PDB file of C-alpha atoms in Angstrom:
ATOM      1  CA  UNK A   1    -247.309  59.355   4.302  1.00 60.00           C
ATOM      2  CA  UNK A   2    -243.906  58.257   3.682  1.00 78.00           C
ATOM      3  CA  UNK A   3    -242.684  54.909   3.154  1.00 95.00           C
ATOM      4  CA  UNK A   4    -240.682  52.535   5.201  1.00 97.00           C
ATOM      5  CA  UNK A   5    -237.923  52.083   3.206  1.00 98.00           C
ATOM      6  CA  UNK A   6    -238.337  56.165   2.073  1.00 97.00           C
ATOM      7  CA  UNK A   7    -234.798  57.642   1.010  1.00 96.00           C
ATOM      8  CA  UNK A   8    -232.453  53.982   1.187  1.00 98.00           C
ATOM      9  CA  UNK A   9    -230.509  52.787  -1.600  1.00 98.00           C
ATOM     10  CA  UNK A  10    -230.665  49.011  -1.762  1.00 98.00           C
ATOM     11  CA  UNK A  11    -228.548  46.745  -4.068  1.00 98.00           C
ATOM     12  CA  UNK A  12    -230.506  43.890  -5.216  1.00 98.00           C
ATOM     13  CA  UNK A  13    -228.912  40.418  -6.568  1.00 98.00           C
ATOM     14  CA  UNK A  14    -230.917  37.383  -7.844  1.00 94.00           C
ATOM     15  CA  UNK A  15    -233.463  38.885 -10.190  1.00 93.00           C
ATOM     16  CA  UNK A  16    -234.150  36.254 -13.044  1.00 90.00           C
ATOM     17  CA  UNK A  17    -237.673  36.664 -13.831  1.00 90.00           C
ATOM     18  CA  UNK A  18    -241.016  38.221 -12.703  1.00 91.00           C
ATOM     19  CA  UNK A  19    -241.118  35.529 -10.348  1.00 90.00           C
ATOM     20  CA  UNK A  20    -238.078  35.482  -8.541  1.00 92.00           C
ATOM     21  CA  UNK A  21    -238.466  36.689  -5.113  1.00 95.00           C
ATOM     22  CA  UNK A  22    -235.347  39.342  -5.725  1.00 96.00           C
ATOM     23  CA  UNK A  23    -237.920  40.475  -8.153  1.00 96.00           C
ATOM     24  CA  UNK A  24    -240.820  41.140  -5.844  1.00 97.00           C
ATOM     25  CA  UNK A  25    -238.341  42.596  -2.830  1.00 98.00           C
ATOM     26  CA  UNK A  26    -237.275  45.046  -5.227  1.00 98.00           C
ATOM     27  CA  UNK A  27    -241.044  45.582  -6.698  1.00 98.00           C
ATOM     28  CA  UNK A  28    -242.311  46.110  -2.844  1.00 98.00           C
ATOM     29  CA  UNK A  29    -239.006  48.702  -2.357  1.00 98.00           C
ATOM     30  CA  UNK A  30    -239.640  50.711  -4.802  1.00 98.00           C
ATOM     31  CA  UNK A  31    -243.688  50.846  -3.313  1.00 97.00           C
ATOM     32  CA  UNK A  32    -241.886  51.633  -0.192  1.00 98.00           C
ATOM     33  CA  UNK A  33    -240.031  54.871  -1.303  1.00 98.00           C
ATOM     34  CA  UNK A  34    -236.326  52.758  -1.875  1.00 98.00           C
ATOM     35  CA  UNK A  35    -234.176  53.503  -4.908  1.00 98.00           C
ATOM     36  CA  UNK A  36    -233.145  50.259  -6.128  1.00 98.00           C
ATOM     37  CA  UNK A  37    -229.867  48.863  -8.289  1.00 98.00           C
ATOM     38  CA  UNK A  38    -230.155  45.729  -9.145  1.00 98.00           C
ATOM     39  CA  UNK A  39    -227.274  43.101 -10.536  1.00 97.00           C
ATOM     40  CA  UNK A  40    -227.565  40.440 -12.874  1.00 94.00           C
ATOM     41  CA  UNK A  41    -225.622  37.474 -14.522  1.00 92.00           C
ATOM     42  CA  UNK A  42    -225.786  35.375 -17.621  1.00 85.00           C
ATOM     43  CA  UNK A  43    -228.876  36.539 -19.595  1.00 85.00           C
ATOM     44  CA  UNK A  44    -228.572  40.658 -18.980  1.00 91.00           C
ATOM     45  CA  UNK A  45    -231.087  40.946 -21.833  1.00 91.00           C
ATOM     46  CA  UNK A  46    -233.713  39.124 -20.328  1.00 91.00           C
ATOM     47  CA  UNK A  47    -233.257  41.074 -16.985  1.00 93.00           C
ATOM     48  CA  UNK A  48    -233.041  44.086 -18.184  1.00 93.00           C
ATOM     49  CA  UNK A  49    -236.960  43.467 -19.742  1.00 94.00           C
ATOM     50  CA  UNK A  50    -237.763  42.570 -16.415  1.00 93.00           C
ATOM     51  CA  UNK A  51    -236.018  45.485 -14.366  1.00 94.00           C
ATOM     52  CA  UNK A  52    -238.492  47.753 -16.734  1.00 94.00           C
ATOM     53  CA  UNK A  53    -241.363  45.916 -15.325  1.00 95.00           C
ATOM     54  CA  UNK A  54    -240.716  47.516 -12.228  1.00 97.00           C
ATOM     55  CA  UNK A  55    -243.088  50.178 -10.746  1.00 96.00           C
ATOM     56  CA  UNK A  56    -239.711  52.380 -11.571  1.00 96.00           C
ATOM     57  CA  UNK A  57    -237.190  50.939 -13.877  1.00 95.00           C
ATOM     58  CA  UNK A  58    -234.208  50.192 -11.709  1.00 97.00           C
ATOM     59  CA  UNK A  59    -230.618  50.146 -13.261  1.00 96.00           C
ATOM     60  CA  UNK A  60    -228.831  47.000 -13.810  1.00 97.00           C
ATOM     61  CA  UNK A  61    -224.712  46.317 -12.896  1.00 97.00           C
ATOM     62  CA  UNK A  62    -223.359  42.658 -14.353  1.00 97.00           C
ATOM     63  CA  UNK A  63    -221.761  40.476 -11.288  1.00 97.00           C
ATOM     64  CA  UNK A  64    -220.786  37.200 -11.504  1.00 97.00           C
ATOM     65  CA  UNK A  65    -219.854  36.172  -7.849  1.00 98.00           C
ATOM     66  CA  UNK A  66    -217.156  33.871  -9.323  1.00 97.00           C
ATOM     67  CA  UNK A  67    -215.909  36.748 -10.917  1.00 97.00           C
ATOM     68  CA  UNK A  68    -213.092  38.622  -8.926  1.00 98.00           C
ATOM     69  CA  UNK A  69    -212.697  41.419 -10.948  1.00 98.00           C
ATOM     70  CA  UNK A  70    -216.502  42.060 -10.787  1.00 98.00           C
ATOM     71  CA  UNK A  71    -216.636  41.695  -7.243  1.00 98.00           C
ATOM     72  CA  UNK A  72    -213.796  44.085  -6.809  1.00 98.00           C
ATOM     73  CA  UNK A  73    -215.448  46.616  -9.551  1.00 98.00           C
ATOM     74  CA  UNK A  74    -218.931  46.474  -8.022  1.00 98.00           C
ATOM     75  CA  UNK A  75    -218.415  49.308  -5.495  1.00 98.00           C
ATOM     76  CA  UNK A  76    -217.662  51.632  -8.735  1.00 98.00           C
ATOM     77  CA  UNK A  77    -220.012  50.604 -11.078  1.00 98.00           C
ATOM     78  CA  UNK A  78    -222.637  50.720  -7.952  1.00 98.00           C
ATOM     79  CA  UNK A  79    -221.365  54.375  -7.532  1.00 98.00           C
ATOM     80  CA  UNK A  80    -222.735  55.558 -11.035  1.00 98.00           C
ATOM     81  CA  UNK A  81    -226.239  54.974 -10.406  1.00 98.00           C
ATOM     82  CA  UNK A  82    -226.110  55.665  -6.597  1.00 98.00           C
ATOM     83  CA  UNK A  83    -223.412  57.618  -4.268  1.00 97.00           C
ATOM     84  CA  UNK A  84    -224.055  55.207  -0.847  1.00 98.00           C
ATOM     85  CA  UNK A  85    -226.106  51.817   0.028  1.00 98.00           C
ATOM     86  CA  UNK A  86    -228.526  51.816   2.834  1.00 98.00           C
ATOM     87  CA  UNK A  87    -228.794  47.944   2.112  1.00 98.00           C
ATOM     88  CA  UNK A  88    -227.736  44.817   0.123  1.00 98.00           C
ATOM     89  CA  UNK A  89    -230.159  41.774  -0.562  1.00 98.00           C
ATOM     90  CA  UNK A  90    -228.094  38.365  -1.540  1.00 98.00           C
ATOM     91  CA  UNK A  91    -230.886  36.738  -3.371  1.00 97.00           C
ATOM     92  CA  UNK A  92    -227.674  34.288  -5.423  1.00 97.00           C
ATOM     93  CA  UNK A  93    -227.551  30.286  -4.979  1.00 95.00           C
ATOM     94  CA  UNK A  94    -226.663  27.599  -7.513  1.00 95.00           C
ATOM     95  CA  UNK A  95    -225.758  24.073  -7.345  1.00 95.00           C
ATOM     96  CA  UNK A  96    -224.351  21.260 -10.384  1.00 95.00           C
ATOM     97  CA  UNK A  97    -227.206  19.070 -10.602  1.00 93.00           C
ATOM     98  CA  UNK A  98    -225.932  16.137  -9.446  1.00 96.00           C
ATOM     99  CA  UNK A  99    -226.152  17.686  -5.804  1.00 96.00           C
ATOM    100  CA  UNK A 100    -229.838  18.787  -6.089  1.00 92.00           C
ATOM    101  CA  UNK A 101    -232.318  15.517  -6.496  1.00 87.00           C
ATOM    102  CA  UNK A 102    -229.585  13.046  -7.628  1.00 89.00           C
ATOM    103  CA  UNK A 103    -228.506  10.748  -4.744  1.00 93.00           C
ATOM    104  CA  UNK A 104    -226.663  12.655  -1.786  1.00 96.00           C
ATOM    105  CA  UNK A 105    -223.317  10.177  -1.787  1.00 97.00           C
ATOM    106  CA  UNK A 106    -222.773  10.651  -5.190  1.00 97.00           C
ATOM    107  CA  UNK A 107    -222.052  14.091  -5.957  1.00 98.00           C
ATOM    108  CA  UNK A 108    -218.368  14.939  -6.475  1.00 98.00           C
ATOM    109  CA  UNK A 109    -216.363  17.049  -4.626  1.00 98.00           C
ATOM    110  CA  UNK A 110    -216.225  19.694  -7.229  1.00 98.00           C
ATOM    111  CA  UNK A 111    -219.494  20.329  -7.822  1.00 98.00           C
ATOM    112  CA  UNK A 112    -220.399  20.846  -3.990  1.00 98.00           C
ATOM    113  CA  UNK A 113    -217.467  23.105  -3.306  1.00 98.00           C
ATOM    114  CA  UNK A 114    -219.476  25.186  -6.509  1.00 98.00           C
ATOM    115  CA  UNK A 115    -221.966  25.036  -4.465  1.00 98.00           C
ATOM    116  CA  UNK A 116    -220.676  26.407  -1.503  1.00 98.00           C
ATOM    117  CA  UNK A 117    -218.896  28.891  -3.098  1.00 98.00           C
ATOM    118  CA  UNK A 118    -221.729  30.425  -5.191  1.00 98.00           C
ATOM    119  CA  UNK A 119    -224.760  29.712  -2.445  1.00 98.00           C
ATOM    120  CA  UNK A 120    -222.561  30.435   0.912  1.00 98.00           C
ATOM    121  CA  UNK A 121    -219.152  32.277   0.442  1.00 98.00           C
ATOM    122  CA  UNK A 122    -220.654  34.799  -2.282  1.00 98.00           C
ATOM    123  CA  UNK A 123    -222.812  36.226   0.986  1.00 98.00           C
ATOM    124  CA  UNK A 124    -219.589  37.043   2.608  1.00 98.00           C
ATOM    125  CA  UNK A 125    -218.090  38.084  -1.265  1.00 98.00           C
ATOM    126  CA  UNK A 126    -220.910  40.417  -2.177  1.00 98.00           C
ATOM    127  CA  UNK A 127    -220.572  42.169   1.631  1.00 98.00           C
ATOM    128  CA  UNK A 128    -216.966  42.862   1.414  1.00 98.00           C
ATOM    129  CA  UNK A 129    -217.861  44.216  -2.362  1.00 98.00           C
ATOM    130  CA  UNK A 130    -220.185  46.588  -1.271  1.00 98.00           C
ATOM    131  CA  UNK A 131    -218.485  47.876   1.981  1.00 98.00           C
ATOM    132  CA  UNK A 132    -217.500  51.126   0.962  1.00 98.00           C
ATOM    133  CA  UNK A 133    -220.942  52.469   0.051  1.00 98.00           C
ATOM    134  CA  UNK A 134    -221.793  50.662   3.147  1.00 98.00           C
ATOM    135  CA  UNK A 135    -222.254  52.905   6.657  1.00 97.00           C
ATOM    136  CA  UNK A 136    -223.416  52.706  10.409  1.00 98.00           C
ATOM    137  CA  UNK A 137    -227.666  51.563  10.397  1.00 98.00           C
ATOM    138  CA  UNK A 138    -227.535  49.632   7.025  1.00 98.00           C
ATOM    139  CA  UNK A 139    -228.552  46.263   6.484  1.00 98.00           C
ATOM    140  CA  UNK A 140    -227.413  42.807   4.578  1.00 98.00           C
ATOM    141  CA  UNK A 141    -229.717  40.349   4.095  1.00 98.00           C
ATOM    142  CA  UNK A 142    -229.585  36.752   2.394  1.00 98.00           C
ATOM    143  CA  UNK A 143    -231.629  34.261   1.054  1.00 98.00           C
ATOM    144  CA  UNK A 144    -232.245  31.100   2.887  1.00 97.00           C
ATOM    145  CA  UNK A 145    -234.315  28.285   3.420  1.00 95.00           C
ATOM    146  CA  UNK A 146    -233.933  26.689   6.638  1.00 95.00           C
ATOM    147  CA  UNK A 147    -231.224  24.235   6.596  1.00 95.00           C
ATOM    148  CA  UNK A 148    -231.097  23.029  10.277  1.00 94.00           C
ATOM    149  CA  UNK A 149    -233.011  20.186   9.104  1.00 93.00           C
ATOM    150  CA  UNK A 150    -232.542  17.695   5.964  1.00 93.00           C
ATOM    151  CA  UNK A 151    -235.287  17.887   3.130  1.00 90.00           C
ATOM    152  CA  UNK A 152    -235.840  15.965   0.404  1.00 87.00           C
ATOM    153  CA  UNK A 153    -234.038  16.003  -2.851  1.00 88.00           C
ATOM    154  CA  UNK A 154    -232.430  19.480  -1.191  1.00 91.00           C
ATOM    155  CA  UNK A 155    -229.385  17.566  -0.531  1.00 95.00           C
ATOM    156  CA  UNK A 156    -226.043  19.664  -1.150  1.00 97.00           C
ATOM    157  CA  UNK A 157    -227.514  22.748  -1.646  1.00 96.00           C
ATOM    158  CA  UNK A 158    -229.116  22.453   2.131  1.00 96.00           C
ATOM    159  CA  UNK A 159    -225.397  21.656   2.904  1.00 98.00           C
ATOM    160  CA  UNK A 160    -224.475  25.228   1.336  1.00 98.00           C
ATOM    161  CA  UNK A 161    -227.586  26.719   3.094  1.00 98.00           C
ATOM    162  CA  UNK A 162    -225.955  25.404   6.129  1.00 98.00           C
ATOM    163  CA  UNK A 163    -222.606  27.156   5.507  1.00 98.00           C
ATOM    164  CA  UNK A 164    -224.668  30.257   4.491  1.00 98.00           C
ATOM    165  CA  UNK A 165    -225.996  30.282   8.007  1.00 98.00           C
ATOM    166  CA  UNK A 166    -222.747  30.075   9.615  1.00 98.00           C
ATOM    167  CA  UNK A 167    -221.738  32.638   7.659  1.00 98.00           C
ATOM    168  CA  UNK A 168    -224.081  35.207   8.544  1.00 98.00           C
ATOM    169  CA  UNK A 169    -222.860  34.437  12.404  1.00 98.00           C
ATOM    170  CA  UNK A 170    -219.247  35.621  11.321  1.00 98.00           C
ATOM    171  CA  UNK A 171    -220.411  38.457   9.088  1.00 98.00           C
ATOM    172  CA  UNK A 172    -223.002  40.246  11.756  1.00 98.00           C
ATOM    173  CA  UNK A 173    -219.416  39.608  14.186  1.00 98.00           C
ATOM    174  CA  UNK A 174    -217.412  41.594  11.947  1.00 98.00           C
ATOM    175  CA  UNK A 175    -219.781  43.833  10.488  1.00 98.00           C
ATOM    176  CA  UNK A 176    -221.285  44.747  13.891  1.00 98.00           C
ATOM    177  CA  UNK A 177    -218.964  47.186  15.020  1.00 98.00           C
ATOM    178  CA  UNK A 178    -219.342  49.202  11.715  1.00 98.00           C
ATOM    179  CA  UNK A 179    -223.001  49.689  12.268  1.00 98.00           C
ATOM    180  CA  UNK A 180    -224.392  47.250   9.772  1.00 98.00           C
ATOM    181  CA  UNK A 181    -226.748  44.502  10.536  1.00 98.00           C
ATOM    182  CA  UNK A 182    -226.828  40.888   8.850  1.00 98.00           C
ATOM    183  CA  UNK A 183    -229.487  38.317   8.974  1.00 98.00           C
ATOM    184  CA  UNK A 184    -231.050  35.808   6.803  1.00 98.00           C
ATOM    185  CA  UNK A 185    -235.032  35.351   5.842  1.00 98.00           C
ATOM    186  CA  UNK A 186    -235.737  31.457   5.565  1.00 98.00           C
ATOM    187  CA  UNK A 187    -238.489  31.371   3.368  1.00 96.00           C
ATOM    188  CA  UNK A 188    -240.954  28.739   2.262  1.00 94.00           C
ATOM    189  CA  UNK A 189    -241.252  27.598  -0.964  1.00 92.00           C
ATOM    190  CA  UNK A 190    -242.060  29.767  -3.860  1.00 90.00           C
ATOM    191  CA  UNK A 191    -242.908  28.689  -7.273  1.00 82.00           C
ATOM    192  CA  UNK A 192    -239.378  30.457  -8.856  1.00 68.00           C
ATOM    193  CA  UNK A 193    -237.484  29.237 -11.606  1.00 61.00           C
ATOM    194  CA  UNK A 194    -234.851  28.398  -8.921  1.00 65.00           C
ATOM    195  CA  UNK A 195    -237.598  26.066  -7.464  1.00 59.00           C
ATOM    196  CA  UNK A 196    -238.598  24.734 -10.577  1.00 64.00           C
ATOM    197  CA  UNK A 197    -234.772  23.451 -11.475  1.00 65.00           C
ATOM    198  CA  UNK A 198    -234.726  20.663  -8.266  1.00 69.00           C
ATOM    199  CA  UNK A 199    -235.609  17.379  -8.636  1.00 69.00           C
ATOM    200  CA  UNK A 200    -238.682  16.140  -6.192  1.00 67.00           C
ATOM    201  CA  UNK A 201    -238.991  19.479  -4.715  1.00 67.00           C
ATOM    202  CA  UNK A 202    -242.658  19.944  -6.023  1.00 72.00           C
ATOM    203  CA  UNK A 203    -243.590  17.585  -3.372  1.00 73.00           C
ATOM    204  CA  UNK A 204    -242.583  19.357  -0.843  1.00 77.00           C
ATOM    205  CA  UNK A 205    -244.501  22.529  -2.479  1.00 77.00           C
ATOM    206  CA  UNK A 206    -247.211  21.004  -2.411  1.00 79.00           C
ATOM    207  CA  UNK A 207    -247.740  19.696   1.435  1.00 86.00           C
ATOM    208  CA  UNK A 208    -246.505  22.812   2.361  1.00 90.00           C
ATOM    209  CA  UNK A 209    -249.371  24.892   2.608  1.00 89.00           C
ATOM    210  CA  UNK A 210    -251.393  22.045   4.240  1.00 89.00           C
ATOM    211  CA  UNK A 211    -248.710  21.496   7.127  1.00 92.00           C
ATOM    212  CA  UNK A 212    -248.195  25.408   7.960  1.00 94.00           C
ATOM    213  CA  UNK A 213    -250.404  26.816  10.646  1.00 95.00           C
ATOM    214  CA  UNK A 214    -251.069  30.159   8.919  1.00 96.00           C
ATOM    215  CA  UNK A 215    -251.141  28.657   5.307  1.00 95.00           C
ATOM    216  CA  UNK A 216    -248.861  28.948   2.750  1.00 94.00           C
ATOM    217  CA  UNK A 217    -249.332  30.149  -0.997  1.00 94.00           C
ATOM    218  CA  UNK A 218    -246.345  29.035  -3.011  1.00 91.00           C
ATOM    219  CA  UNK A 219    -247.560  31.551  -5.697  1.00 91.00           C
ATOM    220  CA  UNK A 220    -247.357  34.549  -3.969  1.00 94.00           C
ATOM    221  CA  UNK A 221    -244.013  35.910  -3.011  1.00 94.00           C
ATOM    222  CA  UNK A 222    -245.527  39.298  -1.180  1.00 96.00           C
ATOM    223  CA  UNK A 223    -245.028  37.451   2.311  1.00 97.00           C
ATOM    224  CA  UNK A 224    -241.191  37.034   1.895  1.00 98.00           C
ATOM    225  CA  UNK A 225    -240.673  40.589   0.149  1.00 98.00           C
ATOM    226  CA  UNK A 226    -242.378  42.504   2.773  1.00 98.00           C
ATOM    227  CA  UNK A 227    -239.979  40.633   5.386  1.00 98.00           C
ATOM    228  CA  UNK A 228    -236.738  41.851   3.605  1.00 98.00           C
ATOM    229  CA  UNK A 229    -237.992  45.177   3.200  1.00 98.00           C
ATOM    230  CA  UNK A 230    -238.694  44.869   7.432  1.00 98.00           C
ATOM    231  CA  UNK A 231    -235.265  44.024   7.700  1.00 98.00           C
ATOM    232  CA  UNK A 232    -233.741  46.511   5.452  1.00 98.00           C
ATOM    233  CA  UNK A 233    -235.742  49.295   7.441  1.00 98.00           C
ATOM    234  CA  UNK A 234    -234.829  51.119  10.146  1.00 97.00           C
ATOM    235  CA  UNK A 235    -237.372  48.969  12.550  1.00 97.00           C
ATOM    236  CA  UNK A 236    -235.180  46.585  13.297  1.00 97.00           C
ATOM    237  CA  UNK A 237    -232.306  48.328  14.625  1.00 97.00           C
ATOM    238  CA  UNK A 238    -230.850  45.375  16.865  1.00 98.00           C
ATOM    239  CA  UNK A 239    -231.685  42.629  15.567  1.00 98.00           C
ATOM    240  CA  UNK A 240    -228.540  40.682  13.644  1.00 98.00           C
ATOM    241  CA  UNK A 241    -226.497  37.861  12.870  1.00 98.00           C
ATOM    242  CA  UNK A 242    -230.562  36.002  13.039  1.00 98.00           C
ATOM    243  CA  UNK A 243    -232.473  33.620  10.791  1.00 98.00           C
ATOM    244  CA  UNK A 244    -235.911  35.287  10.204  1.00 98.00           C
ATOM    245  CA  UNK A 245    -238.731  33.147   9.359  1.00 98.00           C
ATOM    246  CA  UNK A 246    -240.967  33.718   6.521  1.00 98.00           C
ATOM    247  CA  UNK A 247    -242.296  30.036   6.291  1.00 96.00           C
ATOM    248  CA  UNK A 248    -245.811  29.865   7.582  1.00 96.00           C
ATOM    249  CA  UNK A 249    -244.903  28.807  10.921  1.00 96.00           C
ATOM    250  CA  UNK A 250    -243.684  25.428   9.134  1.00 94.00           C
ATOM    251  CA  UNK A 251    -240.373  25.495  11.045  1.00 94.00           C
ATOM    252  CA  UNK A 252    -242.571  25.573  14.438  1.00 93.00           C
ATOM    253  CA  UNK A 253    -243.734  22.197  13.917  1.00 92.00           C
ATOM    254  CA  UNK A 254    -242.037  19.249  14.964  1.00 77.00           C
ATOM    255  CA  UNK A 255    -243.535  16.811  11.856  1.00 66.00           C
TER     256      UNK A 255
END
């Protein structure tokens, strides 16, 4: 029996460690029958270890999103391990501390517009990059966590979730008429290194599970991979520019 992803090429951003979530998309992929690329930044050592942990050890491509000769490069250096992409996770977000935990009105203007540009307008960066291996029935698919509401200690960095949202809008409008879809999974919280690095945001962990009517294990990533691997199938063939929740049912409930 072949797998649903059986044939694609993904691209995969946002691997850091075993526990990331990139990590366990590109883990449940692979299971899946994908061939998988995967990009990294900053400590290409340490994710290169990690890509071998893989069920199939997946090739790695450097990108820095702030980096406009990487972005502009990535199509190329993509195109040595793999002639097309069938799909492109964004799994990339960072914020300066002092807009994650530290109080909301004081974080200066140039650390949120890092922010923005690294959590939000990368999404839109990273698409454009990859357009030319890009064709009609493929899929993009970001990284969110559900910023229509105001959590604790979240603070800029739900402001940049924000913009990624609005962003995905505008992308599925342009990318539409080229065939390719783009949506968003807003997942709960997951014990990641990303996770670990905000302020006050074990709290929220924590209650998590008790508030969402199907439960919620922050340890186990499977949930949210096996979403992204949905939408980078061909099941989904007209669904776009959406917000799919992989939460628990959490975003259901009113308090």
């Amino acid at each position: 029996m072949s797998g649903l992803l059986e044939g694609k090429r993904l691209l995969i951003t946002g691997v850091i460690t075993e526990s990331s979530i990139a990590f366990h998309a590109a883990k449940q992929a692979q299971e899946q029958g994908a061939e998988v690329v995967l990009t990294g930044f900053g400590r290409l050592s340490l994710i290169e270890r990690i890509a071998k942990r893989l069920p199939t050890p997946a090739p790695l491509v450097e990108l820095d999103v702030q980096n406009t000769e990487h972005l502009d490069t990535l199509a190329d250096r993509v195109r040595e391990h793999v002639d097309g992409l069938d799909g492109v996770l964004h799994s990339i977000a960072f914020a300066p501390q002092s807009c994650l935990g530290a109080p909301f009105l004081d974080a200066p203007a140039e650390d949120v517009a890092k922010a923005v540009e690294v959590s939000a307008f990368s999404y839109k960066a990273v698409a454009n990059a990859c357009l030319p291996l890009l064709g009609s029935g493929s899929s993009v698919v970001g990284m969110d966590f559900d910023a229509r509401v105001a959590w604790p200690a979240y603070n800029w960095m739900g402001v940049a979730k924000a913009a990624l949202e609005s962003t995905n809008r505008y992308l599925a409008r342009e990318l539409g008429p080229k065939g390719i879809r783009v949506n968003l999974v807003a997942a709960g919280p997951v014990k990641t290194m990303a996770a670990r690095s905000i302020p006050g945001f074990s709290e929220l962990e924590d209650s998590w599970g008790d508030r969402a009517p199907l439960g919620w294990d922050t340890t186990d990533a499977g949930p949210v991979a096996r979403t992204i691997c949905a939408l980078m199938s061909d099941w989904m063939p007209a669904t776009t520019g959406s917000m799919v929740m992989a939460d628990g049912g959490v975003h259901s409930l009113g308090s």
